Structure formats: C-alpha cells, structure tokens
C-alpha cells in the first residue's frame, strides 16, 4: 500500500510532498506568520502565486524558518498577463526576487487563458527555465485535457502537475484518471470545497469524522490523499493549520470514500478554464 506521508514522484523524477499549505487570500504580513506556523507544524510544500501578492511574506517565512531551503518544496505561478516567452521569464525572475530564492521547486502557469493562445509558448519558457536550474519542475493549473494535449503536441512532454479545483462537490474522476494515465500529478485547489455550500457539514463527512475521532476537515483532506491527489488546504488559524496536517494516523474505508464521492454535483465553484473570463 502507498505510504501517503511519503512524497510522490513527478514525471521528471522530482519528489513532491503530498500535502502542502495554500496561501490564497493570505496577505503579505499574515503570510509570513502563517507559513512559519505551517513549516513549524511539518508542512514542506508551500503554494503561492504572483497574483496572491504575498510572495515577499512567504519568502521571509521560508528563509527565516530554520528549515533548510532544500527541504521546502516551494511553488508559485505565472499570472495571465505574463503569458509569452519573454514576459513569463521576467515574471519568474520577479517572483524569485520577491521570494528571496534562486530557484523554485515548481512553477505553474496559473490559467491557460485560451483567448491569448500563448500557454504552449509559456510552457516552453518554463522548460527552458528548468534546463537552466531556475525551476525544478514545470507544471500548470486549471488546464483542461485539450490544453494539456496542446502543450504535449508543442513540446513533446506533459506538465508534471496540473493544479485544479477539486473537492467532494467537484471531484473530477475523469480528469484524475486521464492525468494518471499520462503521468501528470493532480493537485487539488479549494480542497475543502467551502466556497459554496458546506462540504464539512455533509453527513457523509461528519459520519466518517465521528467514526475515526477526527475532524470533518481532516476527513476531507484524507479523502484527497487516498484519491492520489496532492492537497493544499489553506487556513489563517494556527490551530487549523496544525489540524489539517494530522491526517496520517487513520484511513477511510471504501464505503466512506464512496459516500464522499457521491457528494459530486458536477458543478465548479470557480470559473470555467475553457471560457474567456481569464
Ligand atoms: N490555482 C488556482 O487557480 C487556485 C485557486 C484557488 C486556490 N488555490 C490554492 O489552493 C489553496 C487552497 O484553496 P482555498 O484557499 O481556496 O480553499 P480551501 O483550502 O479549500 O478552504 C479554505 C477555507 O476553509 C477554512 N478551513 C481551513 N481548514 C479548516 C478546517 N480544518 N475546518 C474548517 N474550516 C477550515 C478556512 O478558514 P480559516 O482560514 O478561517 O481557517 C478557509 O475559509 C489556496 O490557498 C491556494 O494556494 C489555487
């Protein structure tokens, strides 16, 4: 059986922790404190983005934590207005500067932004940065299979990671299987599914929580791990940051997994990556 506390191996051989701390809507000052708390708890994957406006705080926490940089898996993302080879390269350099580091573990294209038609060229720039040692792995976010195939057609490889909206209300079984067949790791954003409705109050979740003596949040995070996903819950509360990391001492049964899978609504809470909003 897979040890879910051990890193997964990406398609380029890089090891990536399966659980990380997400920093969306965590401001720069707050980010420093929160990431320090996450690193002290034991998280070794930190997820930020140039769009979050908190790379300076994240970088201060990582660099001041006492955890060797080589033990932290640091991810950031290139925003939509920096697609294209030159702009993406400049955006990467600016992120490295703000984060106070000379390399990233994973750099993602935040959205495919198909209306610009530049995501394959942008991905090629990421591969060049990887060759130069500025990033260890090149990935994407919010890509649909058609975008992933277009990248593959253009550059001959699939991205190492696709970070997508994924939670019990939108659990993406087809995409997960499609990506697994092609060696693309699935990373879940919005994993607690709290944007609309409350996954954590669903009877399928609370019953499993009660059965295992865990919290609803821990049950949902464990559900992601057992589906083979990398998961990056966010909390601004130190107690929840710690709680969300304690997910390795129990396992959901097949029936509990199926009951949570059945919460699927087929509806995204975020925007459609294939549309023109981004
Ligand atoms: N690539 C993309 O386009 C994209 C989009 C969205 C997010 N992301 C990434 O994914 C990360 C996670 O997504 P997210 O921040 O949108 O949502 P999330 O992690 O699913 O949920 C965060 C919300 O859940 C609450 N929460 C956290 N732990 C809890 C627990 N144990 N019990 C009850 N409530 C809990 C938090 O409140 P408190 O803070 O009050 O604890 C917060 O309101 C982001 O931070 C970001 O790094 C990426």
mmCIF file of C-alpha atoms and ligand atoms in Angstrom:
data_model
loop_
_atom_site.group_PDB
_atom_site.id
_atom_site.type_symbol
_atom_site.label_atom_id
_atom_site.label_comp_id
_atom_site.label_asym_id
_atom_site.label_seq_id
_atom_site.Cartn_x
_atom_site.Cartn_y
_atom_site.Cartn_z
ATOM 1 C CA UNK A 1 0.000 0.000 0.000
ATOM 2 C CA UNK A 2 1.228 3.511 -0.832
ATOM 3 C CA UNK A 3 2.655 5.461 2.090
ATOM 4 C CA UNK A 4 0.656 8.683 1.817
ATOM 5 C CA UNK A 5 3.028 10.519 4.138
ATOM 6 C CA UNK A 6 5.864 9.952 1.632
ATOM 7 C CA UNK A 7 6.336 12.323 -1.338
ATOM 8 C CA UNK A 8 5.060 11.418 -4.779
ATOM 9 C CA UNK A 9 7.483 11.171 -7.671
ATOM 10 C CA UNK A 10 6.683 13.526 -10.530
ATOM 11 C CA UNK A 11 7.163 12.577 -14.197
ATOM 12 C CA UNK A 12 10.554 14.310 -14.195
ATOM 13 C CA UNK A 13 11.781 12.380 -11.132
ATOM 14 C CA UNK A 14 11.283 15.236 -8.646
ATOM 15 C CA UNK A 15 9.813 14.308 -5.249
ATOM 16 C CA UNK A 16 6.793 16.407 -4.198
ATOM 17 C CA UNK A 17 5.124 16.322 -0.765
ATOM 18 C CA UNK A 18 1.501 15.190 -0.917
ATOM 19 C CA UNK A 19 0.205 17.817 1.484
ATOM 20 C CA UNK A 20 1.016 21.494 1.440
ATOM 21 C CA UNK A 21 -0.064 24.837 2.799
ATOM 22 C CA UNK A 22 -2.042 27.065 0.402
ATOM 23 C CA UNK A 23 -1.779 30.832 0.752
ATOM 24 C CA UNK A 24 -4.586 32.281 -1.388
ATOM 25 C CA UNK A 25 -6.195 35.302 0.352
ATOM 26 C CA UNK A 26 -3.447 35.371 2.964
ATOM 27 C CA UNK A 27 -1.965 38.887 2.922
ATOM 28 C CA UNK A 28 1.774 39.536 2.856
ATOM 29 C CA UNK A 29 2.189 40.168 6.619
ATOM 30 C CA UNK A 30 -0.155 37.394 7.597
ATOM 31 C CA UNK A 31 1.566 35.055 5.116
ATOM 32 C CA UNK A 32 4.877 35.264 6.926
ATOM 33 C CA UNK A 33 3.312 34.197 10.234
ATOM 34 C CA UNK A 34 1.094 31.555 8.663
ATOM 35 C CA UNK A 35 3.869 29.968 6.603
ATOM 36 C CA UNK A 36 6.140 29.970 9.654
ATOM 37 C CA UNK A 37 3.393 28.115 11.540
ATOM 38 C CA UNK A 38 2.961 25.675 8.651
ATOM 39 C CA UNK A 39 6.693 24.931 8.447
ATOM 40 C CA UNK A 40 6.896 24.509 12.226
ATOM 41 C CA UNK A 41 3.985 22.053 12.021
ATOM 42 C CA UNK A 42 5.844 19.963 9.446
ATOM 43 C CA UNK A 43 4.434 21.101 6.079
ATOM 44 C CA UNK A 44 7.175 21.065 3.453
ATOM 45 C CA UNK A 45 5.124 22.208 0.435
ATOM 46 C CA UNK A 46 4.103 25.862 0.233
ATOM 47 C CA UNK A 47 1.824 27.120 -2.540
ATOM 48 C CA UNK A 48 1.738 30.775 -3.547
ATOM 49 C CA UNK A 49 1.297 32.790 -6.777
ATOM 50 C CA UNK A 50 2.365 36.170 -8.090
ATOM 51 C CA UNK A 51 -1.363 37.001 -8.146
ATOM 52 C CA UNK A 52 -1.713 36.407 -4.375
ATOM 53 C CA UNK A 53 0.538 39.389 -3.616
ATOM 54 C CA UNK A 54 2.209 37.577 -0.717
ATOM 55 C CA UNK A 55 5.454 36.215 -2.154
ATOM 56 C CA UNK A 56 7.546 38.572 -0.019
ATOM 57 C CA UNK A 57 5.949 37.320 3.202
ATOM 58 C CA UNK A 58 6.134 33.701 2.061
ATOM 59 C CA UNK A 59 9.815 34.127 1.181
ATOM 60 C CA UNK A 60 10.612 35.722 4.541
ATOM 61 C CA UNK A 61 8.997 32.784 6.321
ATOM 62 C CA UNK A 62 10.772 30.154 4.225
ATOM 63 C CA UNK A 63 14.156 31.855 4.517
ATOM 64 C CA UNK A 64 13.838 32.616 8.219
ATOM 65 C CA UNK A 65 12.289 29.332 9.323
ATOM 66 C CA UNK A 66 15.469 27.427 10.047
ATOM 67 C CA UNK A 67 14.209 24.668 7.732
ATOM 68 C CA UNK A 68 16.864 24.193 5.030
ATOM 69 C CA UNK A 69 15.685 25.591 1.697
ATOM 70 C CA UNK A 70 16.390 22.194 0.128
ATOM 71 C CA UNK A 71 13.719 20.631 2.357
ATOM 72 C CA UNK A 72 10.978 23.077 1.337
ATOM 73 C CA UNK A 73 9.035 22.490 -1.867
ATOM 74 C CA UNK A 74 8.148 25.997 -2.990
ATOM 75 C CA UNK A 75 5.540 26.596 -5.698
ATOM 76 C CA UNK A 76 4.493 29.843 -7.340
ATOM 77 C CA UNK A 77 2.561 30.659 -10.511
ATOM 78 C CA UNK A 78 2.837 32.950 -13.506
ATOM 79 C CA UNK A 79 -0.216 35.160 -13.873
ATOM 80 C CA UNK A 80 -2.282 35.607 -17.039
ATOM 81 C CA UNK A 81 -0.852 38.946 -18.087
ATOM 82 C CA UNK A 82 2.632 37.416 -18.219
ATOM 83 C CA UNK A 83 1.997 34.751 -20.857
ATOM 84 C CA UNK A 84 4.512 34.541 -23.712
ATOM 85 C CA UNK A 85 8.187 33.576 -23.530
ATOM 86 C CA UNK A 86 9.717 36.935 -22.576
ATOM 87 C CA UNK A 87 7.041 38.038 -20.123
ATOM 88 C CA UNK A 88 6.992 34.644 -18.409
ATOM 89 C CA UNK A 89 10.749 34.725 -17.986
ATOM 90 C CA UNK A 90 10.589 38.238 -16.491
ATOM 91 C CA UNK A 91 7.721 37.171 -14.200
ATOM 92 C CA UNK A 92 9.757 34.195 -12.993
ATOM 93 C CA UNK A 93 12.731 36.398 -12.196
ATOM 94 C CA UNK A 94 10.472 38.846 -10.323
ATOM 95 C CA UNK A 95 8.911 36.011 -8.289
ATOM 96 C CA UNK A 96 12.355 34.647 -7.400
ATOM 97 C CA UNK A 97 13.379 38.117 -6.267
ATOM 98 C CA UNK A 98 10.268 38.592 -4.102
ATOM 99 C CA UNK A 99 10.608 35.109 -2.639
ATOM 100 C CA UNK A 100 14.307 35.676 -1.911
ATOM 101 C CA UNK A 101 15.371 32.421 -3.518
ATOM 102 C CA UNK A 102 17.349 31.425 -6.580
ATOM 103 C CA UNK A 103 15.127 28.543 -7.629
ATOM 104 C CA UNK A 104 11.571 27.253 -7.408
ATOM 105 C CA UNK A 105 10.613 23.655 -6.872
ATOM 106 C CA UNK A 106 7.556 24.036 -9.068
ATOM 107 C CA UNK A 107 6.420 26.850 -11.336
ATOM 108 C CA UNK A 108 2.865 26.721 -12.665
ATOM 109 C CA UNK A 109 1.004 28.544 -15.414
ATOM 110 C CA UNK A 110 -1.899 29.809 -13.278
ATOM 111 C CA UNK A 111 -4.605 29.606 -16.000
ATOM 112 C CA UNK A 112 -4.482 28.507 -19.645
ATOM 113 C CA UNK A 113 -6.131 31.783 -20.706
ATOM 114 C CA UNK A 114 -7.018 30.255 -24.102
ATOM 115 C CA UNK A 115 -8.125 33.576 -25.551
ATOM 116 C CA UNK A 116 -4.456 34.664 -25.576
ATOM 117 C CA UNK A 117 -3.317 31.430 -27.236
ATOM 118 C CA UNK A 118 0.097 31.650 -25.562
ATOM 119 C CA UNK A 119 0.073 28.887 -22.970
ATOM 120 C CA UNK A 120 2.171 26.409 -25.029
ATOM 121 C CA UNK A 121 4.814 29.069 -25.704
ATOM 122 C CA UNK A 122 4.715 29.965 -21.996
ATOM 123 C CA UNK A 123 5.200 26.337 -21.039
ATOM 124 C CA UNK A 124 8.191 26.113 -23.353
ATOM 125 C CA UNK A 125 9.696 29.058 -21.451
ATOM 126 C CA UNK A 126 9.173 27.126 -18.211
ATOM 127 C CA UNK A 127 11.025 24.132 -19.682
ATOM 128 C CA UNK A 128 13.903 26.416 -20.642
ATOM 129 C CA UNK A 129 13.999 27.771 -17.079
ATOM 130 C CA UNK A 130 14.066 24.175 -15.844
ATOM 131 C CA UNK A 131 17.070 23.417 -18.060
ATOM 132 C CA UNK A 132 18.805 26.430 -16.549
ATOM 133 C CA UNK A 133 18.087 25.276 -12.998
ATOM 134 C CA UNK A 134 15.753 28.153 -12.126
ATOM 135 C CA UNK A 135 12.891 25.741 -11.528
ATOM 136 C CA UNK A 136 12.972 22.033 -10.680
ATOM 137 C CA UNK A 137 9.585 21.148 -12.200
ATOM 138 C CA UNK A 138 7.283 22.761 -14.732
ATOM 139 C CA UNK A 139 3.537 22.488 -14.282
ATOM 140 C CA UNK A 140 0.198 24.118 -14.959
ATOM 141 C CA UNK A 141 -3.040 24.957 -13.220
ATOM 142 C CA UNK A 142 -6.641 24.944 -14.380
ATOM 143 C CA UNK A 143 -5.757 23.194 -17.634
ATOM 144 C CA UNK A 144 -8.316 21.001 -19.390
ATOM 145 C CA UNK A 145 -7.202 17.874 -21.287
ATOM 146 C CA UNK A 146 -7.358 19.829 -24.566
ATOM 147 C CA UNK A 147 -4.854 22.347 -23.176
ATOM 148 C CA UNK A 148 -2.601 19.588 -21.830
ATOM 149 C CA UNK A 149 -2.642 17.827 -25.188
ATOM 150 C CA UNK A 150 -1.832 21.078 -26.988
ATOM 151 C CA UNK A 151 1.197 21.535 -24.703
ATOM 152 C CA UNK A 152 2.248 17.943 -25.366
ATOM 153 C CA UNK A 153 1.889 18.445 -29.120
ATOM 154 C CA UNK A 154 4.005 21.595 -28.956
ATOM 155 C CA UNK A 155 6.830 20.495 -26.659
ATOM 156 C CA UNK A 156 6.672 16.687 -26.514
ATOM 157 C CA UNK A 157 6.079 16.322 -22.773
ATOM 158 C CA UNK A 158 3.170 16.715 -20.412
ATOM 159 C CA UNK A 159 3.428 19.137 -17.486
ATOM 160 C CA UNK A 160 4.471 17.447 -14.223
ATOM 161 C CA UNK A 161 1.482 18.779 -12.281
ATOM 162 C CA UNK A 162 -1.964 20.183 -13.019
ATOM 163 C CA UNK A 163 -3.415 22.069 -10.027
ATOM 164 C CA UNK A 164 -7.195 22.139 -10.421
ATOM 165 C CA UNK A 165 -10.382 22.804 -8.496
ATOM 166 C CA UNK A 166 -11.121 19.508 -6.764
ATOM 167 C CA UNK A 167 -13.236 18.713 -3.693
ATOM 168 C CA UNK A 168 -16.112 16.377 -2.840
ATOM 169 C CA UNK A 169 -18.644 18.584 -4.679
ATOM 170 C CA UNK A 170 -16.489 18.555 -7.841
ATOM 171 C CA UNK A 171 -14.247 15.569 -7.655
ATOM 172 C CA UNK A 172 -13.148 15.238 -11.290
ATOM 173 C CA UNK A 173 -12.855 11.427 -11.614
ATOM 174 C CA UNK A 174 -12.350 11.514 -15.400
ATOM 175 C CA UNK A 175 -9.634 14.166 -15.251
ATOM 176 C CA UNK A 176 -7.856 12.356 -12.410
ATOM 177 C CA UNK A 177 -7.793 9.102 -14.385
ATOM 178 C CA UNK A 178 -6.795 10.847 -17.641
ATOM 179 C CA UNK A 179 -3.901 12.608 -15.922
ATOM 180 C CA UNK A 180 -2.750 9.478 -14.067
ATOM 181 C CA UNK A 181 -2.501 7.633 -17.413
ATOM 182 C CA UNK A 182 -0.212 10.386 -18.701
ATOM 183 C CA UNK A 183 1.942 10.771 -15.582
ATOM 184 C CA UNK A 184 0.534 14.189 -14.654
ATOM 185 C CA UNK A 185 0.134 14.635 -10.888
ATOM 186 C CA UNK A 186 -3.234 16.066 -9.812
ATOM 187 C CA UNK A 187 -3.079 18.781 -7.157
ATOM 188 C CA UNK A 188 -6.379 19.861 -5.557
ATOM 189 C CA UNK A 189 -7.152 23.529 -5.015
ATOM 190 C CA UNK A 190 -10.101 24.642 -2.896
ATOM 191 C CA UNK A 191 -9.888 21.156 -1.378
ATOM 192 C CA UNK A 192 -12.330 21.815 1.451
ATOM 193 C CA UNK A 193 -14.971 22.973 -1.040
ATOM 194 C CA UNK A 194 -16.194 25.762 1.161
ATOM 195 C CA UNK A 195 -16.875 28.410 -1.460
ATOM 196 C CA UNK A 196 -20.495 27.401 -1.930
ATOM 197 C CA UNK A 197 -22.308 25.108 0.440
ATOM 198 C CA UNK A 198 -20.535 23.331 3.203
ATOM 199 C CA UNK A 199 -18.801 20.072 2.427
ATOM 200 C CA UNK A 200 -17.670 19.878 6.029
ATOM 201 C CA UNK A 201 -21.255 19.680 7.295
ATOM 202 C CA UNK A 202 -22.283 16.875 4.917
ATOM 203 C CA UNK A 203 -23.427 13.729 6.769
ATOM 204 C CA UNK A 204 -21.049 11.555 4.686
ATOM 205 C CA UNK A 205 -18.165 13.645 6.028
ATOM 206 C CA UNK A 206 -19.352 14.106 9.622
ATOM 207 C CA UNK A 207 -20.172 10.386 9.981
ATOM 208 C CA UNK A 208 -16.639 9.418 8.898
ATOM 209 C CA UNK A 209 -15.212 12.085 11.208
ATOM 210 C CA UNK A 210 -17.131 10.664 14.135
ATOM 211 C CA UNK A 211 -16.189 7.070 13.282
ATOM 212 C CA UNK A 212 -12.466 7.899 13.288
ATOM 213 C CA UNK A 213 -12.424 10.533 16.017
ATOM 214 C CA UNK A 214 -11.147 13.120 13.520
ATOM 215 C CA UNK A 215 -12.493 16.490 12.330
ATOM 216 C CA UNK A 216 -14.504 16.928 9.091
ATOM 217 C CA UNK A 217 -11.581 18.900 7.615
ATOM 218 C CA UNK A 218 -9.181 16.030 8.333
ATOM 219 C CA UNK A 219 -11.585 13.560 6.709
ATOM 220 C CA UNK A 220 -11.809 15.601 3.511
ATOM 221 C CA UNK A 221 -8.033 16.092 3.341
ATOM 222 C CA UNK A 222 -7.560 12.355 3.840
ATOM 223 C CA UNK A 223 -10.098 11.714 1.041
ATOM 224 C CA UNK A 224 -7.872 13.707 -1.355
ATOM 225 C CA UNK A 225 -4.763 11.801 -0.310
ATOM 226 C CA UNK A 226 -6.476 8.441 -0.740
ATOM 227 C CA UNK A 227 -7.502 9.511 -4.257
ATOM 228 C CA UNK A 228 -3.803 10.063 -5.017
ATOM 229 C CA UNK A 229 -4.053 13.857 -5.127
ATOM 230 C CA UNK A 230 -1.645 16.403 -3.719
ATOM 231 C CA UNK A 231 -3.686 18.657 -1.429
ATOM 232 C CA UNK A 232 -3.021 22.232 -0.272
ATOM 233 C CA UNK A 233 -5.566 23.358 2.346
ATOM 234 C CA UNK A 234 -5.437 26.966 3.497
ATOM 235 C CA UNK A 235 -6.227 28.299 6.933
ATOM 236 C CA UNK A 236 -5.256 31.532 8.595
ATOM 237 C CA UNK A 237 -5.651 29.929 12.031
ATOM 238 C CA UNK A 238 -2.630 28.212 13.603
ATOM 239 C CA UNK A 239 -4.843 25.572 15.233
ATOM 240 C CA UNK A 240 -6.366 24.560 11.887
ATOM 241 C CA UNK A 241 -3.003 24.682 10.111
ATOM 242 C CA UNK A 242 -1.871 22.038 12.622
ATOM 243 C CA UNK A 243 -5.137 20.086 12.480
ATOM 244 C CA UNK A 244 -5.095 19.870 8.679
ATOM 245 C CA UNK A 245 -1.650 18.246 8.721
ATOM 246 C CA UNK A 246 -2.652 15.436 11.095
ATOM 247 C CA UNK A 247 -4.103 13.103 8.508
ATOM 248 C CA UNK A 248 -1.749 10.133 8.503
ATOM 249 C CA UNK A 249 -2.979 8.201 11.546
ATOM 250 C CA UNK A 250 -6.248 6.890 10.103
ATOM 251 C CA UNK A 251 -7.668 5.597 6.815
ATOM 252 C CA UNK A 252 -11.114 5.995 5.281
ATOM 253 C CA UNK A 253 -12.858 2.764 4.316
ATOM 254 C CA UNK A 254 -14.012 2.051 0.768
ATOM 255 C CA UNK A 255 -17.591 2.778 1.808
ATOM 256 C CA UNK A 256 -16.616 6.101 3.402
ATOM 257 C CA UNK A 257 -14.696 7.105 0.264
ATOM 258 C CA UNK A 258 -17.693 6.164 -1.905
ATOM 259 C CA UNK A 259 -20.131 8.116 0.287
ATOM 260 C CA UNK A 260 -17.948 11.230 -0.017
ATOM 261 C CA UNK A 261 -17.531 10.663 -3.785
ATOM 262 C CA UNK A 262 -21.330 10.651 -4.023
ATOM 263 C CA UNK A 263 -21.433 14.321 -2.944
ATOM 264 C CA UNK A 264 -20.414 15.172 -6.531
ATOM 265 C CA UNK A 265 -22.578 17.907 -8.037
ATOM 266 C CA UNK A 266 -20.866 18.173 -11.429
ATOM 267 C CA UNK A 267 -20.554 21.932 -10.852
ATOM 268 C CA UNK A 268 -17.450 24.004 -10.474
ATOM 269 C CA UNK A 269 -17.341 26.648 -7.756
ATOM 270 C CA UNK A 270 -14.680 28.600 -9.653
ATOM 271 C CA UNK A 271 -14.674 29.832 -13.227
ATOM 272 C CA UNK A 272 -14.548 27.662 -16.357
ATOM 273 C CA UNK A 273 -10.918 27.328 -17.536
ATOM 274 C CA UNK A 274 -12.064 26.807 -21.117
ATOM 275 C CA UNK A 275 -14.028 30.062 -21.212
ATOM 276 C CA UNK A 276 -12.871 33.575 -21.910
ATOM 277 C CA UNK A 277 -13.103 35.058 -18.399
ATOM 278 C CA UNK A 278 -9.391 34.516 -17.857
HETATM 279 N N1 LIG B 1 -4.628 27.530 -8.979
HETATM 280 C C1 LIG B 1 -5.712 28.190 -8.677
HETATM 281 O O1 LIG B 1 -6.399 28.790 -9.544
HETATM 282 C C2 LIG B 1 -6.149 28.246 -7.258
HETATM 283 C C3 LIG B 1 -7.423 28.737 -6.910
HETATM 284 C C4 LIG B 1 -7.779 28.738 -5.575
HETATM 285 C C5 LIG B 1 -6.893 28.263 -4.616
HETATM 286 N N2 LIG B 1 -5.654 27.803 -4.957
HETATM 287 C C6 LIG B 1 -4.688 27.285 -3.956
HETATM 288 O O2 LIG B 1 -5.342 26.282 -3.173
HETATM 289 C C7 LIG B 1 -5.277 26.652 -1.803
HETATM 290 C C8 LIG B 1 -6.478 26.136 -1.059
HETATM 291 O O3 LIG B 1 -7.671 26.622 -1.627
HETATM 292 P P1 LIG B 1 -8.621 27.706 -0.927
HETATM 293 O O4 LIG B 1 -7.766 28.540 -0.049
HETATM 294 O O5 LIG B 1 -9.385 28.373 -1.989
HETATM 295 O O6 LIG B 1 -9.657 26.855 -0.106
HETATM 296 P P2 LIG B 1 -9.650 25.672 0.981
HETATM 297 O O7 LIG B 1 -8.289 25.348 1.439
HETATM 298 O O8 LIG B 1 -10.484 24.590 0.429
HETATM 299 O O9 LIG B 1 -10.516 26.308 2.129
HETATM 300 C C9 LIG B 1 -10.083 27.362 2.908
HETATM 301 C C10 LIG B 1 -11.237 27.763 3.812
HETATM 302 O O10 LIG B 1 -11.549 26.668 4.691
HETATM 303 C C11 LIG B 1 -11.385 27.084 6.045
HETATM 304 N N3 LIG B 1 -10.740 25.952 6.759
HETATM 305 C C12 LIG B 1 -9.455 25.539 6.643
HETATM 306 N N4 LIG B 1 -9.235 24.441 7.403
HETATM 307 C C13 LIG B 1 -10.400 24.152 8.026
HETATM 308 C C14 LIG B 1 -10.798 23.144 8.927
HETATM 309 N N5 LIG B 1 -9.963 22.212 9.351
HETATM 310 N N6 LIG B 1 -12.104 23.164 9.353
HETATM 311 C C15 LIG B 1 -12.959 24.103 8.927
HETATM 312 N N7 LIG B 1 -12.644 25.083 8.062
HETATM 313 C C16 LIG B 1 -11.363 25.117 7.611
HETATM 314 C C17 LIG B 1 -10.538 28.325 6.013
HETATM 315 O O11 LIG B 1 -10.913 29.208 7.035
HETATM 316 P P3 LIG B 1 -9.832 29.837 8.087
HETATM 317 O O12 LIG B 1 -8.760 30.485 7.267
HETATM 318 O O13 LIG B 1 -10.669 30.776 8.881
HETATM 319 O O14 LIG B 1 -9.339 28.655 8.882
HETATM 320 C C18 LIG B 1 -10.903 28.934 4.658
HETATM 321 O O15 LIG B 1 -12.099 29.691 4.772
HETATM 322 C C19 LIG B 1 -5.183 28.177 -1.872
HETATM 323 O O16 LIG B 1 -4.813 28.746 -0.664
HETATM 324 C C20 LIG B 1 -4.214 28.354 -2.994
HETATM 325 O O17 LIG B 1 -2.886 28.116 -2.556
HETATM 326 C C21 LIG B 1 -5.284 27.773 -6.271
#
